[in-house]
């Protein structure tokens, strides 16, 4: 397979604070340098592109300790997908290491741990109705470990989306012992643990799945614990928040750990990504994550078209830009949520979002205008508030006289490297 790595822009006179990697269905992973000027303004410069993960790079996962980036190629319009690894560098260039075929439609990946030392990369394959795990090494090489295929469920209330299993994500709980897999097609959250015998790096289904409302379509989930707890680990208050692509619900569960093992779930709330309102037809919630200070639940919503970029946004040149939304909720110590606001993501279909290590910048991958938008926020009276857009990296416009180099195709993965 031919692949290219193109360096597009040399480093500017100021030093880059971080790199951003953005994957899209153009076939490219684009590297941006994100920098802050002495006057407090920010700059986002495209520095390189690689098509090693073509044709359809999706979710990106960074192993910052090993300086390795993993890209899952969804394999759109091809029989299989692929898993690809790259060596990262301070200037943002990515050096290809390895490419191996996978089951089709890998839509999410994450690094999971087996005990204190062993790690693996886990991938969910939505159209492939499966999850796969891969052993990973510090040099960026990897090998297949396990494939778990889910049987077709009883057809759900949304026949166009619920005739087969569609696992969307794998998330490890706060104890590190359990792995949850939301399944949009089956209205279930599968629950796994590591091989109890300790003889293999295999996942086994540890208990019956958590059933979710019919036709809800669970997509992603995030665990959260209050930080002001100094008690024995398994007696902490632990909460799980799940977003639902088909119903746009957000459901919160209190998670406990019975003495006999496993997890128990008590539903404590149900709302929508729109703060209790149903939202427009065609809208679908996408990503869910948390900000620690102040405790905030953050969601991205595709195709709601309820917001516009604010006039003070420096990238709008005075013109309002129609936008889908980022939704925020304040999280309270008892796990309850208070809706804060809908805020413009900076374009349409913000499928992927990423938060920097200082928790003050949120990068959203958007379409129309396609690219990545970096938003700044801060705490105001104990509530997360947006300050505005600080930088944007855009798609190349072949019809424009002055071209901006950026991301082409559907943006599917965004990750910071700091």
mmCIF file with all atom_site columns, C-alpha atoms in Angstrom, residues 265-402:
data_model
loop_
_atom_site.group_PDB
_atom_site.id
_atom_site.type_symbol
_atom_site.label_atom_id
_atom_site.label_alt_id
_atom_site.label_comp_id
_atom_site.label_asym_id
_atom_site.label_entity_id
_atom_site.label_seq_id
_atom_site.pdbx_PDB_ins_code
_atom_site.Cartn_x
_atom_site.Cartn_y
_atom_site.Cartn_z
_atom_site.occupancy
_atom_site.B_iso_or_equiv
_atom_site.pdbx_formal_charge
_atom_site.auth_seq_id
_atom_site.auth_comp_id
_atom_site.auth_asym_id
_atom_site.auth_atom_id
_atom_site.pdbx_PDB_model_num
ATOM 1   C CA . UNK A 1 265 ? -26.613 -0.561 39.136 1.00 0.00 ? 265 UNK A CA 1
ATOM 2   C CA . UNK A 1 266 ? -29.275 1.700  40.603 1.00 0.00 ? 266 UNK A CA 1
ATOM 3   C CA . UNK A 1 267 ? -30.762 4.227  38.180 1.00 0.00 ? 267 UNK A CA 1
ATOM 4   C CA . UNK A 1 268 ? -30.769 7.657  39.814 1.00 0.00 ? 268 UNK A CA 1
ATOM 5   C CA . UNK A 1 269 ? -31.721 9.943  36.929 1.00 0.00 ? 269 UNK A CA 1
ATOM 6   C CA . UNK A 1 270 ? -32.937 10.129 33.350 1.00 0.00 ? 270 UNK A CA 1
ATOM 7   C CA . UNK A 1 271 ? -32.862 13.296 31.281 1.00 0.00 ? 271 UNK A CA 1
ATOM 8   C CA . UNK A 1 272 ? -32.013 14.241 27.716 1.00 0.00 ? 272 UNK A CA 1
ATOM 9   C CA . UNK A 1 273 ? -28.951 15.780 26.145 1.00 0.00 ? 273 UNK A CA 1
ATOM 10  C CA . UNK A 1 274 ? -31.084 18.932 25.786 1.00 0.00 ? 274 UNK A CA 1
ATOM 11  C CA . UNK A 1 275 ? -31.674 19.372 29.500 1.00 0.00 ? 275 UNK A CA 1
ATOM 12  C CA . UNK A 1 276 ? -34.965 17.487 29.578 1.00 0.00 ? 276 UNK A CA 1
ATOM 13  C CA . UNK A 1 277 ? -36.346 18.721 26.257 1.00 0.00 ? 277 UNK A CA 1
ATOM 14  C CA . UNK A 1 278 ? -36.792 16.111 23.499 1.00 0.00 ? 278 UNK A CA 1
ATOM 15  C CA . UNK A 1 279 ? -34.623 17.865 20.907 1.00 0.00 ? 279 UNK A CA 1
ATOM 16  C CA . UNK A 1 280 ? -35.247 18.086 17.153 1.00 0.00 ? 280 UNK A CA 1
ATOM 17  C CA . UNK A 1 281 ? -35.906 15.106 14.894 1.00 0.00 ? 281 UNK A CA 1
ATOM 18  C CA . UNK A 1 282 ? -32.699 13.718 13.403 1.00 0.00 ? 282 UNK A CA 1
ATOM 19  C CA . UNK A 1 283 ? -30.476 14.857 16.255 1.00 0.00 ? 283 UNK A CA 1
ATOM 20  C CA . UNK A 1 284 ? -28.283 12.227 17.899 1.00 0.00 ? 284 UNK A CA 1
ATOM 21  C CA . UNK A 1 285 ? -26.007 12.440 20.892 1.00 0.00 ? 285 UNK A CA 1
ATOM 22  C CA . UNK A 1 286 ? -22.446 11.298 20.251 1.00 0.00 ? 286 UNK A CA 1
ATOM 23  C CA . UNK A 1 287 ? -19.622 11.654 22.784 1.00 0.00 ? 287 UNK A CA 1
ATOM 24  C CA . UNK A 1 288 ? -19.865 11.840 26.577 1.00 0.00 ? 288 UNK A CA 1
ATOM 25  C CA . UNK A 1 289 ? -17.042 12.735 28.944 1.00 0.00 ? 289 UNK A CA 1
ATOM 26  C CA . UNK A 1 290 ? -16.363 14.639 32.165 1.00 0.00 ? 290 UNK A CA 1
ATOM 27  C CA . UNK A 1 291 ? -14.396 17.680 33.256 1.00 0.00 ? 291 UNK A CA 1
ATOM 28  C CA . UNK A 1 292 ? -13.049 17.410 36.819 1.00 0.00 ? 292 UNK A CA 1
ATOM 29  C CA . UNK A 1 293 ? -13.003 21.057 37.952 1.00 0.00 ? 293 UNK A CA 1
ATOM 30  C CA . UNK A 1 294 ? -15.756 22.016 38.320 1.00 0.00 ? 294 UNK A CA 1
ATOM 31  C CA . UNK A 1 295 ? -17.359 18.559 37.988 1.00 0.00 ? 295 UNK A CA 1
ATOM 32  C CA . UNK A 1 296 ? -19.091 18.717 34.609 1.00 0.00 ? 296 UNK A CA 1
ATOM 33  C CA . UNK A 1 297 ? -20.671 16.251 32.209 1.00 0.00 ? 297 UNK A CA 1
ATOM 34  C CA . UNK A 1 298 ? -19.963 17.180 28.593 1.00 0.00 ? 298 UNK A CA 1
ATOM 35  C CA . UNK A 1 299 ? -21.786 15.745 25.555 1.00 0.00 ? 299 UNK A CA 1
ATOM 36  C CA . UNK A 1 300 ? -21.563 16.390 21.826 1.00 0.00 ? 300 UNK A CA 1
ATOM 37  C CA . UNK A 1 301 ? -24.733 16.348 19.722 1.00 0.00 ? 301 UNK A CA 1
ATOM 38  C CA . UNK A 1 302 ? -24.932 15.769 15.978 1.00 0.00 ? 302 UNK A CA 1
ATOM 39  C CA . UNK A 1 303 ? -27.528 17.282 13.650 1.00 0.00 ? 303 UNK A CA 1
ATOM 40  C CA . UNK A 1 304 ? -29.461 19.346 16.199 1.00 0.00 ? 304 UNK A CA 1
ATOM 41  C CA . UNK A 1 305 ? -28.555 22.657 14.502 1.00 0.00 ? 305 UNK A CA 1
ATOM 42  C CA . UNK A 1 306 ? -29.803 24.573 17.550 1.00 0.00 ? 306 UNK A CA 1
ATOM 43  C CA . UNK A 1 307 ? -26.902 26.967 17.999 1.00 0.00 ? 307 UNK A CA 1
ATOM 44  C CA . UNK A 1 308 ? -24.789 29.458 16.063 1.00 0.00 ? 308 UNK A CA 1
ATOM 45  C CA . UNK A 1 309 ? -21.287 30.669 16.705 1.00 0.00 ? 309 UNK A CA 1
ATOM 46  C CA . UNK A 1 310 ? -21.399 33.760 18.829 1.00 0.00 ? 310 UNK A CA 1
ATOM 47  C CA . UNK A 1 311 ? -20.602 37.146 17.249 1.00 0.00 ? 311 UNK A CA 1
ATOM 48  C CA . UNK A 1 312 ? -17.511 37.558 19.438 1.00 0.00 ? 312 UNK A CA 1
ATOM 49  C CA . UNK A 1 313 ? -16.031 34.373 17.964 1.00 0.00 ? 313 UNK A CA 1
ATOM 50  C CA . UNK A 1 314 ? -12.857 35.611 16.170 1.00 0.00 ? 314 UNK A CA 1
ATOM 51  C CA . UNK A 1 315 ? -13.117 32.978 13.417 1.00 0.00 ? 315 UNK A CA 1
ATOM 52  C CA . UNK A 1 316 ? -16.606 34.002 12.275 1.00 0.00 ? 316 UNK A CA 1
ATOM 53  C CA . UNK A 1 317 ? -15.576 37.352 10.688 1.00 0.00 ? 317 UNK A CA 1
ATOM 54  C CA . UNK A 1 318 ? -18.769 38.895 11.992 1.00 0.00 ? 318 UNK A CA 1
ATOM 55  C CA . UNK A 1 319 ? -21.059 36.297 10.419 1.00 0.00 ? 319 UNK A CA 1
ATOM 56  C CA . UNK A 1 320 ? -22.919 33.746 12.525 1.00 0.00 ? 320 UNK A CA 1
ATOM 57  C CA . UNK A 1 321 ? -22.130 30.120 11.622 1.00 0.00 ? 321 UNK A CA 1
ATOM 58  C CA . UNK A 1 322 ? -24.897 27.503 12.064 1.00 0.00 ? 322 UNK A CA 1
ATOM 59  C CA . UNK A 1 323 ? -23.717 24.828 14.442 1.00 0.00 ? 323 UNK A CA 1
ATOM 60  C CA . UNK A 1 324 ? -24.606 21.660 16.257 1.00 0.00 ? 324 UNK A CA 1
ATOM 61  C CA . UNK A 1 325 ? -24.144 21.686 20.001 1.00 0.00 ? 325 UNK A CA 1
ATOM 62  C CA . UNK A 1 326 ? -22.040 20.788 22.993 1.00 0.00 ? 326 UNK A CA 1
ATOM 63  C CA . UNK A 1 327 ? -24.199 20.180 26.062 1.00 0.00 ? 327 UNK A CA 1
ATOM 64  C CA . UNK A 1 328 ? -23.018 20.647 29.648 1.00 0.00 ? 328 UNK A CA 1
ATOM 65  C CA . UNK A 1 329 ? -24.381 19.566 33.029 1.00 0.00 ? 329 UNK A CA 1
ATOM 66  C CA . UNK A 1 330 ? -23.007 20.309 36.487 1.00 0.00 ? 330 UNK A CA 1
ATOM 67  C CA . UNK A 1 331 ? -22.392 17.099 38.464 1.00 0.00 ? 331 UNK A CA 1
ATOM 68  C CA . UNK A 1 332 ? -23.227 17.123 42.169 1.00 0.00 ? 332 UNK A CA 1
ATOM 69  C CA . UNK A 1 333 ? -21.645 14.939 44.848 1.00 0.00 ? 333 UNK A CA 1
ATOM 70  C CA . UNK A 1 334 ? -24.747 12.718 45.017 1.00 0.00 ? 334 UNK A CA 1
ATOM 71  C CA . UNK A 1 335 ? -24.502 12.041 41.267 1.00 0.00 ? 335 UNK A CA 1
ATOM 72  C CA . UNK A 1 336 ? -27.399 14.284 40.267 1.00 0.00 ? 336 UNK A CA 1
ATOM 73  C CA . UNK A 1 337 ? -27.090 16.621 37.283 1.00 0.00 ? 337 UNK A CA 1
ATOM 74  C CA . UNK A 1 338 ? -28.100 20.232 36.639 1.00 0.00 ? 338 UNK A CA 1
ATOM 75  C CA . UNK A 1 339 ? -28.343 21.276 33.004 1.00 0.00 ? 339 UNK A CA 1
ATOM 76  C CA . UNK A 1 340 ? -26.097 24.255 32.216 1.00 0.00 ? 340 UNK A CA 1
ATOM 77  C CA . UNK A 1 341 ? -26.337 25.149 28.528 1.00 0.00 ? 341 UNK A CA 1
ATOM 78  C CA . UNK A 1 342 ? -26.171 24.232 24.864 1.00 0.00 ? 342 UNK A CA 1
ATOM 79  C CA . UNK A 1 343 ? -23.077 25.756 23.307 1.00 0.00 ? 343 UNK A CA 1
ATOM 80  C CA . UNK A 1 344 ? -22.081 25.854 19.601 1.00 0.00 ? 344 UNK A CA 1
ATOM 81  C CA . UNK A 1 345 ? -19.587 23.132 18.697 1.00 0.00 ? 345 UNK A CA 1
ATOM 82  C CA . UNK A 1 346 ? -18.306 25.213 15.785 1.00 0.00 ? 346 UNK A CA 1
ATOM 83  C CA . UNK A 1 347 ? -19.846 23.228 12.921 1.00 0.00 ? 347 UNK A CA 1
ATOM 84  C CA . UNK A 1 348 ? -22.001 20.231 12.167 1.00 0.00 ? 348 UNK A CA 1
ATOM 85  C CA . UNK A 1 349 ? -21.796 16.682 13.491 1.00 0.00 ? 349 UNK A CA 1
ATOM 86  C CA . UNK A 1 350 ? -19.246 16.909 16.342 1.00 0.00 ? 350 UNK A CA 1
ATOM 87  C CA . UNK A 1 351 ? -18.652 13.163 16.523 1.00 0.00 ? 351 UNK A CA 1
ATOM 88  C CA . UNK A 1 352 ? -15.397 13.336 18.485 1.00 0.00 ? 352 UNK A CA 1
ATOM 89  C CA . UNK A 1 353 ? -14.217 15.678 21.233 1.00 0.00 ? 353 UNK A CA 1
ATOM 90  C CA . UNK A 1 354 ? -11.000 15.761 23.255 1.00 0.00 ? 354 UNK A CA 1
ATOM 91  C CA . UNK A 1 355 ? -9.996  17.637 26.422 1.00 0.00 ? 355 UNK A CA 1
ATOM 92  C CA . UNK A 1 356 ? -6.471  18.879 27.107 1.00 0.00 ? 356 UNK A CA 1
ATOM 93  C CA . UNK A 1 357 ? -4.529  17.950 30.241 1.00 0.00 ? 357 UNK A CA 1
ATOM 94  C CA . UNK A 1 358 ? -5.231  21.291 31.963 1.00 0.00 ? 358 UNK A CA 1
ATOM 95  C CA . UNK A 1 359 ? -8.965  20.790 31.407 1.00 0.00 ? 359 UNK A CA 1
ATOM 96  C CA . UNK A 1 360 ? -9.470  24.265 29.964 1.00 0.00 ? 360 UNK A CA 1
ATOM 97  C CA . UNK A 1 361 ? -9.525  23.466 26.236 1.00 0.00 ? 361 UNK A CA 1
ATOM 98  C CA . UNK A 1 362 ? -11.946 21.242 24.327 1.00 0.00 ? 362 UNK A CA 1
ATOM 99  C CA . UNK A 1 363 ? -11.191 20.236 20.722 1.00 0.00 ? 363 UNK A CA 1
ATOM 100 C CA . UNK A 1 364 ? -14.220 19.245 18.637 1.00 0.00 ? 364 UNK A CA 1
ATOM 101 C CA . UNK A 1 365 ? -14.002 17.542 15.263 1.00 0.00 ? 365 UNK A CA 1
ATOM 102 C CA . UNK A 1 366 ? -16.764 19.011 13.085 1.00 0.00 ? 366 UNK A CA 1
ATOM 103 C CA . UNK A 1 367 ? -18.086 19.053 9.534  1.00 0.00 ? 367 UNK A CA 1
ATOM 104 C CA . UNK A 1 368 ? -19.388 21.977 7.443  1.00 0.00 ? 368 UNK A CA 1
ATOM 105 C CA . UNK A 1 369 ? -16.994 23.699 7.863  1.00 0.00 ? 369 UNK A CA 1
ATOM 106 C CA . UNK A 1 370 ? -14.974 20.499 8.285  1.00 0.00 ? 370 UNK A CA 1
ATOM 107 C CA . UNK A 1 371 ? -12.028 20.527 10.619 1.00 0.00 ? 371 UNK A CA 1
ATOM 108 C CA . UNK A 1 372 ? -11.205 20.882 14.296 1.00 0.00 ? 372 UNK A CA 1
ATOM 109 C CA . UNK A 1 373 ? -12.363 23.708 16.569 1.00 0.00 ? 373 UNK A CA 1
ATOM 110 C CA . UNK A 1 374 ? -10.687 24.465 19.908 1.00 0.00 ? 374 UNK A CA 1
ATOM 111 C CA . UNK A 1 375 ? -12.896 26.007 22.607 1.00 0.00 ? 375 UNK A CA 1
ATOM 112 C CA . UNK A 1 376 ? -11.735 27.507 25.894 1.00 0.00 ? 376 UNK A CA 1
ATOM 113 C CA . UNK A 1 377 ? -13.680 27.306 29.134 1.00 0.00 ? 377 UNK A CA 1
ATOM 114 C CA . UNK A 1 378 ? -13.287 27.963 32.847 1.00 0.00 ? 378 UNK A CA 1
ATOM 115 C CA . UNK A 1 379 ? -15.067 27.797 36.185 1.00 0.00 ? 379 UNK A CA 1
ATOM 116 C CA . UNK A 1 380 ? -17.415 30.659 37.070 1.00 0.00 ? 380 UNK A CA 1
ATOM 117 C CA . UNK A 1 381 ? -19.008 30.452 40.529 1.00 0.00 ? 381 UNK A CA 1
ATOM 118 C CA . UNK A 1 382 ? -18.495 26.695 40.571 1.00 0.00 ? 382 UNK A CA 1
ATOM 119 C CA . UNK A 1 383 ? -19.983 26.098 37.111 1.00 0.00 ? 383 UNK A CA 1
ATOM 120 C CA . UNK A 1 384 ? -18.188 25.355 33.817 1.00 0.00 ? 384 UNK A CA 1
ATOM 121 C CA . UNK A 1 385 ? -18.672 28.239 31.381 1.00 0.00 ? 385 UNK A CA 1
ATOM 122 C CA . UNK A 1 386 ? -17.418 28.595 27.828 1.00 0.00 ? 386 UNK A CA 1
ATOM 123 C CA . UNK A 1 387 ? -15.170 31.530 26.985 1.00 0.00 ? 387 UNK A CA 1
ATOM 124 C CA . UNK A 1 388 ? -15.294 30.991 23.211 1.00 0.00 ? 388 UNK A CA 1
ATOM 125 C CA . UNK A 1 389 ? -13.428 29.621 20.209 1.00 0.00 ? 389 UNK A CA 1
ATOM 126 C CA . UNK A 1 390 ? -9.686  30.197 20.328 1.00 0.00 ? 390 UNK A CA 1
ATOM 127 C CA . UNK A 1 391 ? -8.529  28.368 17.194 1.00 0.00 ? 391 UNK A CA 1
ATOM 128 C CA . UNK A 1 392 ? -9.806  26.488 14.157 1.00 0.00 ? 392 UNK A CA 1
ATOM 129 C CA . UNK A 1 393 ? -8.146  24.181 11.656 1.00 0.00 ? 393 UNK A CA 1
ATOM 130 C CA . UNK A 1 394 ? -10.197 23.891 8.462  1.00 0.00 ? 394 UNK A CA 1
ATOM 131 C CA . UNK A 1 395 ? -10.579 21.688 5.435  1.00 0.00 ? 395 UNK A CA 1
ATOM 132 C CA . UNK A 1 396 ? -8.807  22.592 2.202  1.00 0.00 ? 396 UNK A CA 1
ATOM 133 C CA . UNK A 1 397 ? -11.238 24.400 -0.116 1.00 0.00 ? 397 UNK A CA 1
ATOM 134 C CA . UNK A 1 398 ? -10.341 23.505 -3.693 1.00 0.00 ? 398 UNK A CA 1
ATOM 135 C CA . UNK A 1 399 ? -12.501 26.336 -5.049 1.00 0.00 ? 399 UNK A CA 1
ATOM 136 C CA . UNK A 1 400 ? -10.974 29.089 -2.988 1.00 0.00 ? 400 UNK A CA 1
ATOM 137 C CA . UNK A 1 401 ? -8.257  31.387 -4.269 1.00 0.00 ? 401 UNK A CA 1
ATOM 138 C CA . UNK A 1 402 ? -6.495  31.363 -0.913 1.00 0.00 ? 402 UNK A CA 1
#
